Structures are given as structure tokens and as C-alpha cells.
JSON list of C-alpha atoms in Angstrom, two decimals:
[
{"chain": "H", "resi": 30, "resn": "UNK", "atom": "CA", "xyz": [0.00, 0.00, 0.00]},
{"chain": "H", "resi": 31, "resn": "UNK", "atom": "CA", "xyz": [1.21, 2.98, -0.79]},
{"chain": "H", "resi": 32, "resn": "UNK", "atom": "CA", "xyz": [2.24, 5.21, 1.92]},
{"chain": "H", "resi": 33, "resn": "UNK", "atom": "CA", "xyz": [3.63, 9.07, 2.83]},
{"chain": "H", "resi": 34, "resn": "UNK", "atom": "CA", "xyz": [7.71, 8.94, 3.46]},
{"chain": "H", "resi": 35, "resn": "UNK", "atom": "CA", "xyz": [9.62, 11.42, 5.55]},
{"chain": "H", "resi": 36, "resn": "UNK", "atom": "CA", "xyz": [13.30, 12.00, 5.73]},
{"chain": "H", "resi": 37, "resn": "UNK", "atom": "CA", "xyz": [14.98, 12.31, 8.01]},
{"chain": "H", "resi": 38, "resn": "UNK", "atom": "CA", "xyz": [13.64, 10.63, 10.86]},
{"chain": "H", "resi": 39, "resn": "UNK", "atom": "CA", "xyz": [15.01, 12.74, 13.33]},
{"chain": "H", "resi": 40, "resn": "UNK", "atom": "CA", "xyz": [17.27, 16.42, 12.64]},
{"chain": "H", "resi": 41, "resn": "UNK", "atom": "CA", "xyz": [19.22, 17.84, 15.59]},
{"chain": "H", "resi": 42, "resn": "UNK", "atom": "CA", "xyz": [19.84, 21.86, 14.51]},
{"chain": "H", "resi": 43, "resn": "UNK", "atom": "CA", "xyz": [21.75, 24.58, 16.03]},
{"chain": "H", "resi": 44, "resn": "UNK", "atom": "CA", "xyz": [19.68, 27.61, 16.69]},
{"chain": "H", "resi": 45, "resn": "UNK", "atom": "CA", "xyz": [19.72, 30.03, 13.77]},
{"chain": "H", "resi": 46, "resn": "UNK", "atom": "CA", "xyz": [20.68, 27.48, 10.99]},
{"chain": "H", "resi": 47, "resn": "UNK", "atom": "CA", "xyz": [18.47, 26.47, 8.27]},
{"chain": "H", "resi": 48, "resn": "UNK", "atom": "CA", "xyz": [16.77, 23.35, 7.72]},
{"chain": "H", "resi": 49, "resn": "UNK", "atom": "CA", "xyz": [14.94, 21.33, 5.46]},
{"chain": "H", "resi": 50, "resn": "UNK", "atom": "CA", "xyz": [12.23, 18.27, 5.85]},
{"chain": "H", "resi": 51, "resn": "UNK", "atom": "CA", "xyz": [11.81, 16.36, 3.15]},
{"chain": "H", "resi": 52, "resn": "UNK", "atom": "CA", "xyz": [8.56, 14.82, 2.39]},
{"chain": "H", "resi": 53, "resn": "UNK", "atom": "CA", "xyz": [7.34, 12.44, -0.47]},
{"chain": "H", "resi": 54, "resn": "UNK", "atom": "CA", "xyz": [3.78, 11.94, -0.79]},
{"chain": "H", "resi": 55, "resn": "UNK", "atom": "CA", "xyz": [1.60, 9.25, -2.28]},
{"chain": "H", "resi": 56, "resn": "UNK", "atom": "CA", "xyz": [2.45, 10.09, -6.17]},
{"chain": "H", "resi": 57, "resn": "UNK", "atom": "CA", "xyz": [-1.17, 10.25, -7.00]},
{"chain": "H", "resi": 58, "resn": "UNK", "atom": "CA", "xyz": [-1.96, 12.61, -4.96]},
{"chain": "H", "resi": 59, "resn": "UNK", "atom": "CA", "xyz": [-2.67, 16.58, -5.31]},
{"chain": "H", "resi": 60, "resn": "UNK", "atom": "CA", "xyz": [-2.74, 18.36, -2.28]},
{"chain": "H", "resi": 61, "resn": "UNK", "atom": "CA", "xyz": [-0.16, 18.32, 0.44]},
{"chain": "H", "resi": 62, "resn": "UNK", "atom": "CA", "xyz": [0.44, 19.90, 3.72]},
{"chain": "H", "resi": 63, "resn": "UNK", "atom": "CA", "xyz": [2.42, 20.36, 6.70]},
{"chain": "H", "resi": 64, "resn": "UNK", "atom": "CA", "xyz": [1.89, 19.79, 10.67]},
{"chain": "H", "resi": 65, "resn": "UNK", "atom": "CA", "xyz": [3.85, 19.80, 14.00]},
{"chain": "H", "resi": 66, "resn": "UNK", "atom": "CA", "xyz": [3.19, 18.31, 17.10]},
{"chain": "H", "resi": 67, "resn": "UNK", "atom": "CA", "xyz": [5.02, 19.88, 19.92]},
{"chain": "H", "resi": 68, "resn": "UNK", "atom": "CA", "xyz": [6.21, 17.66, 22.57]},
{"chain": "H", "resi": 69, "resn": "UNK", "atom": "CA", "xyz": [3.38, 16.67, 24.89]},
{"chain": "H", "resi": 70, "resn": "UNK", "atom": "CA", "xyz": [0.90, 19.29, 23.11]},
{"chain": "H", "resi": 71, "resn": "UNK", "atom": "CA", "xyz": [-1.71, 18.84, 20.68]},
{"chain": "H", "resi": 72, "resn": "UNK", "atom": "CA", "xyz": [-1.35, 18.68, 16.44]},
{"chain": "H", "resi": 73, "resn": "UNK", "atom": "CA", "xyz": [-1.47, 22.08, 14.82]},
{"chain": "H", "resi": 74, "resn": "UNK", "atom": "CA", "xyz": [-1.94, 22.83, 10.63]},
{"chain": "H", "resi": 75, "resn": "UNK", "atom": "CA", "xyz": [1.34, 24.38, 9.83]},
{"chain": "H", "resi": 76, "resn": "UNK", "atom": "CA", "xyz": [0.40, 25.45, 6.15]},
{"chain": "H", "resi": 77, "resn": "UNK", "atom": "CA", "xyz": [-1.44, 23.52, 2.95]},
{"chain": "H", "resi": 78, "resn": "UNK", "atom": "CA", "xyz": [0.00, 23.42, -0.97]},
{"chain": "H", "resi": 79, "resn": "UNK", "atom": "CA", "xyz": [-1.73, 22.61, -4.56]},
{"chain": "H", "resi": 80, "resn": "UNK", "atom": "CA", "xyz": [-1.15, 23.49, -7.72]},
{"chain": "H", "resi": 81, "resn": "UNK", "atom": "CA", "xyz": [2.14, 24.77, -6.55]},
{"chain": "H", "resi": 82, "resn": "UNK", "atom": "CA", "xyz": [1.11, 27.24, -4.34]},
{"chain": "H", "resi": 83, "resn": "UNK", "atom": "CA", "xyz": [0.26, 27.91, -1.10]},
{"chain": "H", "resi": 84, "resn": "UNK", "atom": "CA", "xyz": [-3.03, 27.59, -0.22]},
{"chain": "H", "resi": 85, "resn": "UNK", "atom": "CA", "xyz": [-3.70, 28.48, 3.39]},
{"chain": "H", "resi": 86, "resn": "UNK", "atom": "CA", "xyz": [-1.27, 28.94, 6.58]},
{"chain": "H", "resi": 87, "resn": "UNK", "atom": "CA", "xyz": [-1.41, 29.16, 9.97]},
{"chain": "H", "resi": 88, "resn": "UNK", "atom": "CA", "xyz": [0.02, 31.94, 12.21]},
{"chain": "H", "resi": 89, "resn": "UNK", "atom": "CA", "xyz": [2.95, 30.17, 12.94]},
{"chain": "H", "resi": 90, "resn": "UNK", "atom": "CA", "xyz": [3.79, 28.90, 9.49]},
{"chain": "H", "resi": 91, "resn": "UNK", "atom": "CA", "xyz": [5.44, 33.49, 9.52]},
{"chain": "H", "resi": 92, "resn": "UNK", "atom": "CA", "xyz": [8.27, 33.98, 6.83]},
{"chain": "H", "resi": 93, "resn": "UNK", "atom": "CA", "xyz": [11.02, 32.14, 8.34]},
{"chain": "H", "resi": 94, "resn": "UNK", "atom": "CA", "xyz": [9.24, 28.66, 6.93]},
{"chain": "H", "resi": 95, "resn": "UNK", "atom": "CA", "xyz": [8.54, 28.32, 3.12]},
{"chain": "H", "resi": 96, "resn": "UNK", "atom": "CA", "xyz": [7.79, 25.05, 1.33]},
{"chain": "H", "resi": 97, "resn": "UNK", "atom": "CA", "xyz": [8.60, 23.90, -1.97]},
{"chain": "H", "resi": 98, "resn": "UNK", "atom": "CA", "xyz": [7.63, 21.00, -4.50]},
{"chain": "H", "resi": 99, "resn": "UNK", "atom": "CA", "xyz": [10.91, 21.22, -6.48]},
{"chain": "H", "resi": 100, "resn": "UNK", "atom": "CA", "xyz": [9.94, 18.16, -8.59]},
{"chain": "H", "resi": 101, "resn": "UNK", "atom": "CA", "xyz": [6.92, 16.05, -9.27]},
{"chain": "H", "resi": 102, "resn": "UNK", "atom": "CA", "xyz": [7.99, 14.03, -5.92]},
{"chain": "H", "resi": 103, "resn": "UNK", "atom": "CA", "xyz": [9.59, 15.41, -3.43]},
{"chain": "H", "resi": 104, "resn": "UNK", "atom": "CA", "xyz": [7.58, 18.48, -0.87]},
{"chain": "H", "resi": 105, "resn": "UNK", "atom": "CA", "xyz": [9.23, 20.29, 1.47]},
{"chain": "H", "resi": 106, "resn": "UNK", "atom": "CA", "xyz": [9.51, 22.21, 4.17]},
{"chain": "H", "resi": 107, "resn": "UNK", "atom": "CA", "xyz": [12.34, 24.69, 5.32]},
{"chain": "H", "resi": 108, "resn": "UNK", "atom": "CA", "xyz": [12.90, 26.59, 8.37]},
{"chain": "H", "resi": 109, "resn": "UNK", "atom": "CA", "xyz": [15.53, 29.34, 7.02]},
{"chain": "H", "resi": 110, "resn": "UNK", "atom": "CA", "xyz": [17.20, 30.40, 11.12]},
{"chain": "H", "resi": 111, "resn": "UNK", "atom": "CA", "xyz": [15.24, 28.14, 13.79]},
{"chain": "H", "resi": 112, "resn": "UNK", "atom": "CA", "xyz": [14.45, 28.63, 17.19]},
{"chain": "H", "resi": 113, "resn": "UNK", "atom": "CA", "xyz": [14.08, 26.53, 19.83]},
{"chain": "H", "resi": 114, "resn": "UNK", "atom": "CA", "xyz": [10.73, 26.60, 20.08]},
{"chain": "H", "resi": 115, "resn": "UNK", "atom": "CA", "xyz": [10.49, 24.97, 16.53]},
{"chain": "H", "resi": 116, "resn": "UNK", "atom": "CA", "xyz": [11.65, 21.79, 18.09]},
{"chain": "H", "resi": 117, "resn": "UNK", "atom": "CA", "xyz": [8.82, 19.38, 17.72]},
{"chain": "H", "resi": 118, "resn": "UNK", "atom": "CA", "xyz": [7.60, 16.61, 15.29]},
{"chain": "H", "resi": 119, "resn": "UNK", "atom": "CA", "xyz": [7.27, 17.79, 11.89]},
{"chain": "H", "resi": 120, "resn": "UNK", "atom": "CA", "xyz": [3.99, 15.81, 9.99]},
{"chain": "H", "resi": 121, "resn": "UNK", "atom": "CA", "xyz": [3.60, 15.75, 6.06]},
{"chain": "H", "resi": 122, "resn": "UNK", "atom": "CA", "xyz": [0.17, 14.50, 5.09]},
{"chain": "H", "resi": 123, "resn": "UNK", "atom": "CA", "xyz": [-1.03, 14.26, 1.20]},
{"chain": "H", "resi": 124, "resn": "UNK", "atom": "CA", "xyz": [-4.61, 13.45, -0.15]},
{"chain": "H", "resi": 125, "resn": "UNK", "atom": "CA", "xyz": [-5.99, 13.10, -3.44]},
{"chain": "H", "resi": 126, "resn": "UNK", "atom": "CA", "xyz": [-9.04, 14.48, -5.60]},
{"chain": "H", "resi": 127, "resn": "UNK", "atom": "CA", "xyz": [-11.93, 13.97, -4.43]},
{"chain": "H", "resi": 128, "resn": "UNK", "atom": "CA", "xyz": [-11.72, 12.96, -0.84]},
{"chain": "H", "resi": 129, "resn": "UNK", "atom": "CA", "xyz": [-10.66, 15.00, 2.18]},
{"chain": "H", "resi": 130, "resn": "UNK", "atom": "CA", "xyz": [-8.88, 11.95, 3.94]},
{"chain": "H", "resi": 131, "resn": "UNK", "atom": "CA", "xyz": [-5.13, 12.94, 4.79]},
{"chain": "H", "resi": 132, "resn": "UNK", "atom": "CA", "xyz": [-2.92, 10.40, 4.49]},
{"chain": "H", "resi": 133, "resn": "UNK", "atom": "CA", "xyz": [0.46, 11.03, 7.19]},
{"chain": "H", "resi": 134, "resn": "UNK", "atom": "CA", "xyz": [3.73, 10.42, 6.86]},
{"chain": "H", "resi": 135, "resn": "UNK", "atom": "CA", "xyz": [5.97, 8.69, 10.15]},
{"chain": "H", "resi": 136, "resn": "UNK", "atom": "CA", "xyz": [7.17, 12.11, 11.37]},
{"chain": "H", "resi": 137, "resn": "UNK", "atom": "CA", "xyz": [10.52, 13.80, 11.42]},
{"chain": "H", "resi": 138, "resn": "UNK", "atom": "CA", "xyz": [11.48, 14.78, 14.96]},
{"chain": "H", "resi": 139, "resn": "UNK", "atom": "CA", "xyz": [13.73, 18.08, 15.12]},
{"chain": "H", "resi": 140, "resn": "UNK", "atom": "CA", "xyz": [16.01, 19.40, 17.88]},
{"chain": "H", "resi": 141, "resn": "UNK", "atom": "CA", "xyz": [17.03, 22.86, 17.84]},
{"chain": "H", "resi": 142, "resn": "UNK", "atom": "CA", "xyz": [19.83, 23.42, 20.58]},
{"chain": "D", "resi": 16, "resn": "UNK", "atom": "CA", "xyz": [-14.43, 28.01, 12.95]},
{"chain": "D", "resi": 17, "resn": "UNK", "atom": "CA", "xyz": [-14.00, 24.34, 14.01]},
{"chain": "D", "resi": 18, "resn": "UNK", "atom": "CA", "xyz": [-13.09, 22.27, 17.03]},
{"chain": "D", "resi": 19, "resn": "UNK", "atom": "CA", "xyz": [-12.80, 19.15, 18.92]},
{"chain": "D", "resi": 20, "resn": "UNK", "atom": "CA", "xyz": [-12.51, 18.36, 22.60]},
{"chain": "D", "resi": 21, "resn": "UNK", "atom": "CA", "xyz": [-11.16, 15.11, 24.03]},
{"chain": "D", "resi": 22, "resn": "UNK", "atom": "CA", "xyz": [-12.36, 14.68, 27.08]},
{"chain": "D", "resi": 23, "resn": "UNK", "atom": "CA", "xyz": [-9.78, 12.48, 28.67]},
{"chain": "D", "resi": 24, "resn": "UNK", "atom": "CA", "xyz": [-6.28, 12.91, 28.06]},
{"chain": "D", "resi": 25, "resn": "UNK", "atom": "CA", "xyz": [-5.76, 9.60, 29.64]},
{"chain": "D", "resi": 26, "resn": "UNK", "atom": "CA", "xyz": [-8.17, 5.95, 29.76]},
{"chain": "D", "resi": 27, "resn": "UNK", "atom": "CA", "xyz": [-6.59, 3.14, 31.48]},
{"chain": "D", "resi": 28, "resn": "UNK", "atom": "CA", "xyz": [-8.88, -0.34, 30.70]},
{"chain": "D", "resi": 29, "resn": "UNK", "atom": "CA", "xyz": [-7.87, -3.87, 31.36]},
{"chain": "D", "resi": 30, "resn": "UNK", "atom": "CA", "xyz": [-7.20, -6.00, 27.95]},
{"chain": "D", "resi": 31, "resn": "UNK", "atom": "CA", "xyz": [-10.46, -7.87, 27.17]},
{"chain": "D", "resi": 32, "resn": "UNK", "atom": "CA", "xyz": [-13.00, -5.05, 27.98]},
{"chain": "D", "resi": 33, "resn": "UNK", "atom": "CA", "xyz": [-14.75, -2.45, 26.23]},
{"chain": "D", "resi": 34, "resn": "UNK", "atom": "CA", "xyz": [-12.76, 0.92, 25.04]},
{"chain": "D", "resi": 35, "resn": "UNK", "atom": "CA", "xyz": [-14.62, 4.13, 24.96]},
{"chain": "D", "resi": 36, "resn": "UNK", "atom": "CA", "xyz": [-12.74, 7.18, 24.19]},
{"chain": "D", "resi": 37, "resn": "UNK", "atom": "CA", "xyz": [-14.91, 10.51, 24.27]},
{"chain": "D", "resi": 38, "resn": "UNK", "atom": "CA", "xyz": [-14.88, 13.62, 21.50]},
{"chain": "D", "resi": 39, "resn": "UNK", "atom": "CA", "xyz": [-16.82, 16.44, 20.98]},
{"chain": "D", "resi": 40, "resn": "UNK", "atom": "CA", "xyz": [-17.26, 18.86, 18.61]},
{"chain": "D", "resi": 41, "resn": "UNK", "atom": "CA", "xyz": [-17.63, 22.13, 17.20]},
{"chain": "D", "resi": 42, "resn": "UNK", "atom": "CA", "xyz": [-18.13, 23.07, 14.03]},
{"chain": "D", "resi": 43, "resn": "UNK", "atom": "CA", "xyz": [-19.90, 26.12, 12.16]},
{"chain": "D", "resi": 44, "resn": "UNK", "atom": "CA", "xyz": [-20.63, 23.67, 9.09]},
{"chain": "D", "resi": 45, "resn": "UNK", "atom": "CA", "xyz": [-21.50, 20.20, 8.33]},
{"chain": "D", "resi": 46, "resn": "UNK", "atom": "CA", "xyz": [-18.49, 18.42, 9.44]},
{"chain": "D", "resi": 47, "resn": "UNK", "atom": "CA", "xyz": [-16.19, 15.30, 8.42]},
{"chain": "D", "resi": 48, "resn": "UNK", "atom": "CA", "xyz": [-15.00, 13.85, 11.41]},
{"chain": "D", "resi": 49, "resn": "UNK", "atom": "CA", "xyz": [-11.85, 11.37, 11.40]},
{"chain": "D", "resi": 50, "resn": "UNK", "atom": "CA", "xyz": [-10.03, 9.16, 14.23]},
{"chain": "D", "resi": 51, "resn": "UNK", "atom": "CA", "xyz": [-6.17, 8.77, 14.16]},
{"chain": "D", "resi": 52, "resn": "UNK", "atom": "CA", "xyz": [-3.76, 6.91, 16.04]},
{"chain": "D", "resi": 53, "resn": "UNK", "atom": "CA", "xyz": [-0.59, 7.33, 16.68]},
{"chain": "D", "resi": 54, "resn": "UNK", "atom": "CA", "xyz": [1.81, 3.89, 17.80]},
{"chain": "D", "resi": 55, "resn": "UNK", "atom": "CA", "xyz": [4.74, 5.07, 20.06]},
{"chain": "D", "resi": 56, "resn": "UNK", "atom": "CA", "xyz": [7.54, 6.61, 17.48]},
{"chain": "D", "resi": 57, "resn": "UNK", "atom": "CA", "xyz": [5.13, 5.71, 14.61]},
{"chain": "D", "resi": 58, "resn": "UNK", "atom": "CA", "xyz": [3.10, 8.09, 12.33]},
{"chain": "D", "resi": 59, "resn": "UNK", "atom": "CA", "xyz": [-0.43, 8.87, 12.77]},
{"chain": "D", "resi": 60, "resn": "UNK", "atom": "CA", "xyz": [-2.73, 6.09, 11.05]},
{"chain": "D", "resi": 61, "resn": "UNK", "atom": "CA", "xyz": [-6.60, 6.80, 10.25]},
{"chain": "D", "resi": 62, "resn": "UNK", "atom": "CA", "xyz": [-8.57, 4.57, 12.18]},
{"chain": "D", "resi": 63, "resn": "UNK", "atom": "CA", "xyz": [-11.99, 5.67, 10.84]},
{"chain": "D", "resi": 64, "resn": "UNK", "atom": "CA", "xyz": [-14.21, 8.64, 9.30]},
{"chain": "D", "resi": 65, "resn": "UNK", "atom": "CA", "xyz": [-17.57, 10.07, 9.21]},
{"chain": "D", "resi": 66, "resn": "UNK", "atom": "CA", "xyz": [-18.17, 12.06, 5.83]},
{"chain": "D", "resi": 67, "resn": "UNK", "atom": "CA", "xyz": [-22.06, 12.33, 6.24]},
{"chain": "D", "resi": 68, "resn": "UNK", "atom": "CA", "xyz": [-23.62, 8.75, 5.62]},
{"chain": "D", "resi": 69, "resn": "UNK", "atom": "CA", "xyz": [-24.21, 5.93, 7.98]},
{"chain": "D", "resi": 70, "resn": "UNK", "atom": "CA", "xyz": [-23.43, 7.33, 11.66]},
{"chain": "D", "resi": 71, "resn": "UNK", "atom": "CA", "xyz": [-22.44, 4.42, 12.91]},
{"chain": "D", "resi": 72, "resn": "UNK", "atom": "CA", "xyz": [-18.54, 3.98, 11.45]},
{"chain": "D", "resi": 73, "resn": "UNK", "atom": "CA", "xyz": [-16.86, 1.10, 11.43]},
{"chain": "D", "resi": 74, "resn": "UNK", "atom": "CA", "xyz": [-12.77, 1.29, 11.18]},
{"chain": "D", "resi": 75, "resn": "UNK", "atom": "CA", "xyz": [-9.75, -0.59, 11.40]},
{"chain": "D", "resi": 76, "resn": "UNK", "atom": "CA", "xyz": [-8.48, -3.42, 13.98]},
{"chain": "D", "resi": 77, "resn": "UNK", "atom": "CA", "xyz": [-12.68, -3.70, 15.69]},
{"chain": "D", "resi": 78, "resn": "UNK", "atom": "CA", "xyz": [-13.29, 0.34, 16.21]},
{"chain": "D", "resi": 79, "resn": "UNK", "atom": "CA", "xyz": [-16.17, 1.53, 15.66]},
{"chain": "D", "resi": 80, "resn": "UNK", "atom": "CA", "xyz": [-17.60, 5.37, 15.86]},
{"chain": "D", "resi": 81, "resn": "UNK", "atom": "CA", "xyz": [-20.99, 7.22, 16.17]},
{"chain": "D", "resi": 82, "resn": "UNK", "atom": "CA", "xyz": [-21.94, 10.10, 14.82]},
{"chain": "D", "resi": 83, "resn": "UNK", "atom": "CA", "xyz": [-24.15, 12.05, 17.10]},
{"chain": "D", "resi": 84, "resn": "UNK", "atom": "CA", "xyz": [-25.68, 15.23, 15.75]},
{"chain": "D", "resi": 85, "resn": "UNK", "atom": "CA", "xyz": [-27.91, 16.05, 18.70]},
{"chain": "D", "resi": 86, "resn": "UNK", "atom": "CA", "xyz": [-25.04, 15.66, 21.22]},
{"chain": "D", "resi": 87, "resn": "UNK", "atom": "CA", "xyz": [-22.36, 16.82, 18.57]},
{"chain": "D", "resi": 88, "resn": "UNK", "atom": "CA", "xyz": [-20.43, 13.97, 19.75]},
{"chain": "D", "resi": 89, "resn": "UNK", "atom": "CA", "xyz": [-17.81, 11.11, 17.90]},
{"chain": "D", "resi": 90, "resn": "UNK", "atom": "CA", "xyz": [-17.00, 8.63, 20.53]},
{"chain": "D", "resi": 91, "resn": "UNK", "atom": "CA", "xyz": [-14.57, 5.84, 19.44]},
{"chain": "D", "resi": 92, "resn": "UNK", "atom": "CA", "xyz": [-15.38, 2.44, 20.93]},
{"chain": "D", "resi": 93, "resn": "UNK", "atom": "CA", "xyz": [-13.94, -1.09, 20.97]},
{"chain": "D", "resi": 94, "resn": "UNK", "atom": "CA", "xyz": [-15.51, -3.73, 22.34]},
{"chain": "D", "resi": 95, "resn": "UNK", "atom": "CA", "xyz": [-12.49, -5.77, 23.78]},
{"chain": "D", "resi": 96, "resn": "UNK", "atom": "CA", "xyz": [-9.14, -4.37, 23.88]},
{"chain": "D", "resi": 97, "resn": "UNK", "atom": "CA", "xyz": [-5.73, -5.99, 22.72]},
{"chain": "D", "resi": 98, "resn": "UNK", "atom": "CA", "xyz": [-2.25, -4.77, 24.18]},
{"chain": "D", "resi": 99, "resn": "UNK", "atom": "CA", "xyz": [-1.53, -4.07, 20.60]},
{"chain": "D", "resi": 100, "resn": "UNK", "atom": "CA", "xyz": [-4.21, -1.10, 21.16]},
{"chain": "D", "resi": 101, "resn": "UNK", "atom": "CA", "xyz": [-2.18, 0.81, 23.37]},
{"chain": "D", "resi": 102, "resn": "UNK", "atom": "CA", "xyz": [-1.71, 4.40, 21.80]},
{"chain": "D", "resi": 103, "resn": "UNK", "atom": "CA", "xyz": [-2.57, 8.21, 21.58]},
{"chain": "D", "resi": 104, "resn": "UNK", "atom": "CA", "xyz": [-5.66, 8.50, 19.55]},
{"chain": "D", "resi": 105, "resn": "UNK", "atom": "CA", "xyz": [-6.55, 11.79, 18.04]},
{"chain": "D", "resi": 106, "resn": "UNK", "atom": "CA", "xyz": [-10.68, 13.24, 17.18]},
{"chain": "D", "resi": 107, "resn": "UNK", "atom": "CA", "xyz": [-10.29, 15.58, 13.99]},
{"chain": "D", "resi": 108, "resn": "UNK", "atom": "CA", "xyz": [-12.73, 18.13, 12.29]},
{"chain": "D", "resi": 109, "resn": "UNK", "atom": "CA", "xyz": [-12.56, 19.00, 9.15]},
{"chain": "D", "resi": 110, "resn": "UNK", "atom": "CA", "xyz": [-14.93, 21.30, 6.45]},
{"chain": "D", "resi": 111, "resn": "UNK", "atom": "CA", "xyz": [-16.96, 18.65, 4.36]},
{"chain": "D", "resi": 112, "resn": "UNK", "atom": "CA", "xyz": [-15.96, 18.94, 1.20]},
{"chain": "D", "resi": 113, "resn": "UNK", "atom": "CA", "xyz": [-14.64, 22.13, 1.42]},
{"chain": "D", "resi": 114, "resn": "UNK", "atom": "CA", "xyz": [-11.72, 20.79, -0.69]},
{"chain": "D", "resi": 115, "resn": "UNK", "atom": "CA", "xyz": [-8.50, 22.05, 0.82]},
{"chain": "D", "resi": 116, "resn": "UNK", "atom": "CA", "xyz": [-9.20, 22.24, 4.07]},
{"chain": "D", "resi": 117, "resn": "UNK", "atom": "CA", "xyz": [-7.17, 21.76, 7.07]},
{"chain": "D", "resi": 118, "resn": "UNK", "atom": "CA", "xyz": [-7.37, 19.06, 10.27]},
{"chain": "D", "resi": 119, "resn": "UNK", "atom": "CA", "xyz": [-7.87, 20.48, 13.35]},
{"chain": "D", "resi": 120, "resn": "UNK", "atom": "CA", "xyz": [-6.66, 18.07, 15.73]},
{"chain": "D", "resi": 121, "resn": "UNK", "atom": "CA", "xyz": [-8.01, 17.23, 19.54]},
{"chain": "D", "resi": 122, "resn": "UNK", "atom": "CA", "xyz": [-5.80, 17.32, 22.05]},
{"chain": "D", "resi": 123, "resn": "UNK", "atom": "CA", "xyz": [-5.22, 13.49, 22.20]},
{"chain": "D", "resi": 124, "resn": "UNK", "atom": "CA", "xyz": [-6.12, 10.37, 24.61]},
{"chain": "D", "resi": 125, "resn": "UNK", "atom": "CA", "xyz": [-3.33, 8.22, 25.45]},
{"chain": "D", "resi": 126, "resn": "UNK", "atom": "CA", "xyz": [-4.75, 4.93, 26.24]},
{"chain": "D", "resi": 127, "resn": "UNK", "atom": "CA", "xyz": [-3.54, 2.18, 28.28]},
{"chain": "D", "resi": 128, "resn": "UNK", "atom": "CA", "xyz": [-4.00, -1.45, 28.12]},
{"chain": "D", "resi": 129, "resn": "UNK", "atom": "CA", "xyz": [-4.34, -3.38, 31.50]},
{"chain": "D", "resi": 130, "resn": "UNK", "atom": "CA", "xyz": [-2.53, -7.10, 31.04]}
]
């Protein structure tokens, strides 16, 4: 079956330097997005992409995260100078036409010290 | 504007007897309304959804979820638990078929399996 892949599985950061999740979603689908899970707090919507653009964000997706689909597999997300408050779990989800079911990826886990 | 509360962030049953693991809702529209679970170090998995049909839901692994308008309730159930369903389980609203609209994500119920 296929499934939502995530790399890396886990990205320890210094604070200011720039990162980048890579996500590749189930290759039929259309619309892709982005969550985080801090540690021990609930899931929050991060920011949602079709047609190569963005199509709605949260407050805390602010201009120090973009996200990119720089070929017809690969989505991703980059924090340009992190903090350490973005240390959480980093979720990509995808979904197809048609359906509003997200389909997740495992996670990647960052650590900003 | 959307929302779901999860009323316990923590259920504790003994393996062999019935699961019940509360949500409510709020939602300013019709709603879809999805369970997740999420395995320790694992992703989050879709257990079940509600898109406006039957209201009683029937997922994955023997859970099972009612829609309840009147009560704006989406309690997941299981009517003997397995060790193997020891996890954080997650309520989620969404728009119906809004098309690209985001989860919005309870706060979570970690449940715990009793040998």
C-alpha cells in the first residue's frame, strides 16, 4: 500500500541554521500539507499546498518557513534560522481528488539546541 | 471556525474489555469527522471517518464510531481491547468537502492497556 515517506527521521539543529524536511507523498496525490506536534501538546496545521502554491497557513507557518515541491515528488519544508521553540515533530500528510482523507507520513522529529 | 474536545487525556482499561474514548465537537458547518492513532515513534494512522452517511462507522483493527448530531459527539469504541491497542488516539474536524481544508486536531487520549 502505498504510503507518505519522511526523511529524516530525526534532525538535531543549532539555533539560527536552516533546515529542510523532506517529504514524499503518495504520487497520485494533489494536495499536500504540513503539521507539527510539539512535545506533549496537541497537532497544529502548519500550512497547505496545490497546484504549486500555497493555499492556506497558519500563524505560525510566519516567513522564516517556506515550502517547496521542487519536482513532481519530493515536498518540502524549510525553516531558514530556527528557534528553539520549533523543536517538535514535523507531519507531512497528502490526499488526493476527491476525498478529504489525509494520508500522514511517520514524522521527522527536530532538535534545535 | 471548528473544534474538537477530548475529554480524557488519559483511559486506562484492562485488555479484554470495552474501550470508549470521548470527542466532541464544534463546528460552524457540516463536518467530516476522522479518528487517528498514533503507535509510540510511529506516524499517525486513520482509524476511521464520518463524511455524512451511515453514523455508525466502522474502522480498522474492531473500532467503531458514532456520529451524534444532537449531542455533537464522535466517541470511538472497541468492544475488547488488545495490548496491541495501546496508543494516543486523536478526534479531527474538518470542512466537508470544502476541498482544501485543514485538520484540526483534539488534544489526544493516550490509552492504556491493562494485562
Amino acid at each position: 500500500e502505498p504510503e507518505v515517506t519522511q526523511t529524516p527521521s530525526h534532525q538535531v539543529t543549532q539555533m539560527g541554521q536552516e533546515v529542510i524536511l523532506r517529504c514524499v507523498p503518495i504520487s497520485n496525490h494533489l494536495y499536500f500539507y504540513w503539521y507539527r506536534q510539539i512535545l506533549g501538546q496537541k497537532v497544529e496545521f502548519l500550512v497547505s499546498f496545490y497546484n504549486n502554491e500555497i493555499s492556506e497557513k497558519s500563524e505560525i507557518f510566519d516567513d522564516q518557513f517556506s515550502v517547496e515541491r521542487p519536482d513532481g515528488s519530493n515536498f518540502t519544508l524549510k525553516i531558514r534560522s530556527t528557534k528553539l521553540e520549533d523543536s517538535a515533530m514535523y507531519f507531512c500528510a497528502s490526499r488526493t481528488r476527491g476525498t478529504d482523507t489525509q494520508y500522514f507520513g511517520p514524522g521527522t522529529r527536530l532538535t534545535v539546541l | 471556525a471548528q473544534s474538537v474536545t477530548q475529554l480524557d487525556s488519559h483511559v486506562s482499561v484492562s485488555e479484554g474489555t470495552p474501550v470508549l474514548l470521548r470527542c466532541n465537537y464544534s463546528s460552524s458547518y457540516s463536518p467530516s469527522l476522522f479518528w487517528y492513532v498514533q503507535h509510540p515513534n510511529k506516524g499517525l494512522q486513520l482509524l476511521l471517518k464520518y463524511t455524512s452517511a451511515a453514523t455508525l462507522v466502522k474502522g480498522i483493527n474492531g473500532f467503531e464510531a458514532e456520529f451524534k448530531k444532537s449531542e455533537t459527539s464522535f466517541h470511538l469504541t472497541k468492544p475488547s481491547a488488545h495490548m496491541s491497542d495501546a496508543a494516543e488516539y486523536f478526534c479531527v474536524v474538518t470542512r466537508l468537502w470544502f476541498g482544501n481544508e485543514k485538520l484540526t486536531f483534539g488534544t489526544g487520549t493516550r490509552l492504556t492497556i491493562i494485562p
